[in-house]
Short mmCIF file of C-alpha atoms in Angstrom, two decimals:
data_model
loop_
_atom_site.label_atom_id
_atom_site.label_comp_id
_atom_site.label_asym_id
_atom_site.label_seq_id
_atom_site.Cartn_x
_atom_site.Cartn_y
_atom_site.Cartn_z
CA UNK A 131 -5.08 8.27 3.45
CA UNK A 132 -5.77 6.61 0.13
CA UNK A 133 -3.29 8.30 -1.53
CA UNK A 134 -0.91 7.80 0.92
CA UNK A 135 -1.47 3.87 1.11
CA UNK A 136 -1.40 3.09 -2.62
CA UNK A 137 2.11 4.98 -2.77
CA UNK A 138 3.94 3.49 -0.23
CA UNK A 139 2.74 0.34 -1.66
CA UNK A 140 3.50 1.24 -4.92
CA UNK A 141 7.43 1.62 -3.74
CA UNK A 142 7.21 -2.56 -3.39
CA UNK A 143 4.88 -2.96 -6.54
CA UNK A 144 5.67 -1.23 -9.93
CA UNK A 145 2.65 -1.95 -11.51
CA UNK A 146 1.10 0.24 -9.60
CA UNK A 147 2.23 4.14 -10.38
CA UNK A 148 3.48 6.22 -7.35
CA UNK A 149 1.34 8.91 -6.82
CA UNK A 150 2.24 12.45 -4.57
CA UNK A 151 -0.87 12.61 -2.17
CA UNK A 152 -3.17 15.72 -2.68
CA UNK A 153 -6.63 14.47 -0.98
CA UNK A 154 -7.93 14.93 -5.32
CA UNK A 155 -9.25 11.45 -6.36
CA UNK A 156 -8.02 12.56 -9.80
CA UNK A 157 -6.84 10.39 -12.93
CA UNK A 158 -3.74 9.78 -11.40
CA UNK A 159 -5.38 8.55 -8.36
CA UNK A 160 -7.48 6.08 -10.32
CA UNK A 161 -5.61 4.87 -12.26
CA UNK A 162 -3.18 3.51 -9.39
CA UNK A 163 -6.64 2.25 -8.00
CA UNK A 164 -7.39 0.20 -11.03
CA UNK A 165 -3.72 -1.02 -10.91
CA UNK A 166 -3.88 -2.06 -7.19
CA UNK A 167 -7.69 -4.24 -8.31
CA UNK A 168 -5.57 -5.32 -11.25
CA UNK A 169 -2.84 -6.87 -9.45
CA UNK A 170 -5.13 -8.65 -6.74
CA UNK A 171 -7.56 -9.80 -8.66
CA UNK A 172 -10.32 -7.25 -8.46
CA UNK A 173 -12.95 -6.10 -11.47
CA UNK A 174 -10.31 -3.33 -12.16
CA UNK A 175 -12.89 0.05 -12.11
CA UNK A 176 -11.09 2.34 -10.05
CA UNK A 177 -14.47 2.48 -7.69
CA UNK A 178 -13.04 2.36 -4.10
CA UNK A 179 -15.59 0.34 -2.17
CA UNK A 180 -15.18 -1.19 1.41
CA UNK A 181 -13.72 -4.73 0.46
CA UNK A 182 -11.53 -2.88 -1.73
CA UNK A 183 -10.68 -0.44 1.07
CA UNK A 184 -10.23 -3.73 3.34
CA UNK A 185 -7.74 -5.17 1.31
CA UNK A 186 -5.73 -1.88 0.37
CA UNK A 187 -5.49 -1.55 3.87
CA UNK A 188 -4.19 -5.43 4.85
CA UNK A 189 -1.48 -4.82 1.99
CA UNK A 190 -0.54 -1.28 3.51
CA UNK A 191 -0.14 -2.89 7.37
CA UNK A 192 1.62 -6.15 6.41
CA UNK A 193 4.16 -3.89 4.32
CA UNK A 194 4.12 -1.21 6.88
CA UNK A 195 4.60 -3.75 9.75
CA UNK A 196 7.41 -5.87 7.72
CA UNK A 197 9.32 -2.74 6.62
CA UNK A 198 9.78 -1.38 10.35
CA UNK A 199 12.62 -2.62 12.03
CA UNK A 200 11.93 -5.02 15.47
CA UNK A 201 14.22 -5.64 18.60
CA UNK A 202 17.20 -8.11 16.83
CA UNK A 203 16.44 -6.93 13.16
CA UNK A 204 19.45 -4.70 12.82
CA UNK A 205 23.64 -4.81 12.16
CA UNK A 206 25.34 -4.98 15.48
CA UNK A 207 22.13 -5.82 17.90
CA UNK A 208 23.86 -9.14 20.49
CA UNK A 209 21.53 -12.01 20.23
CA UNK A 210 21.73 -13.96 23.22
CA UNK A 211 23.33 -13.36 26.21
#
């Protein structure tokens, strides 16, 4: 789920490298990690602890929930009746 979080938001941040998800907390891993604590003003260490977690998580749900589409947000949808 990490994995999967840190790339989708790495597709709206590109300081933070895209990574394929494997369920491996490898290099590749961390290092997006200590990109993500970079870029919000963590101690970058790559150590995934719960207010890290907690804040990965807001960033993954406002994205997710602002990239999906809503009733009205879409080419040829009649506003008003």
């Amino acid at each position: 789920l990490l994995q999967e979080y840190l790339n989708f938001i790495s597709q709206y941040y590109t300081e933070i490298p895209s990574i394929t998800p494997t369920g491996f907390f490898g290099n590749v891993t961390e290092n997006a990690v200590i990109a993500f604590e970079t870029l919000f003003g963590f101690t970058p260490n790559g150590v995934v602890d719960a207010e890290l977690w907690n804040k990965i998580t807001e960033v993954y749900s406002d994205m997710y929930i602002g990239a999906r589409l809503g009733e009205g947000q879409y080419p040829g949808y009649e506003i008003g009746g």
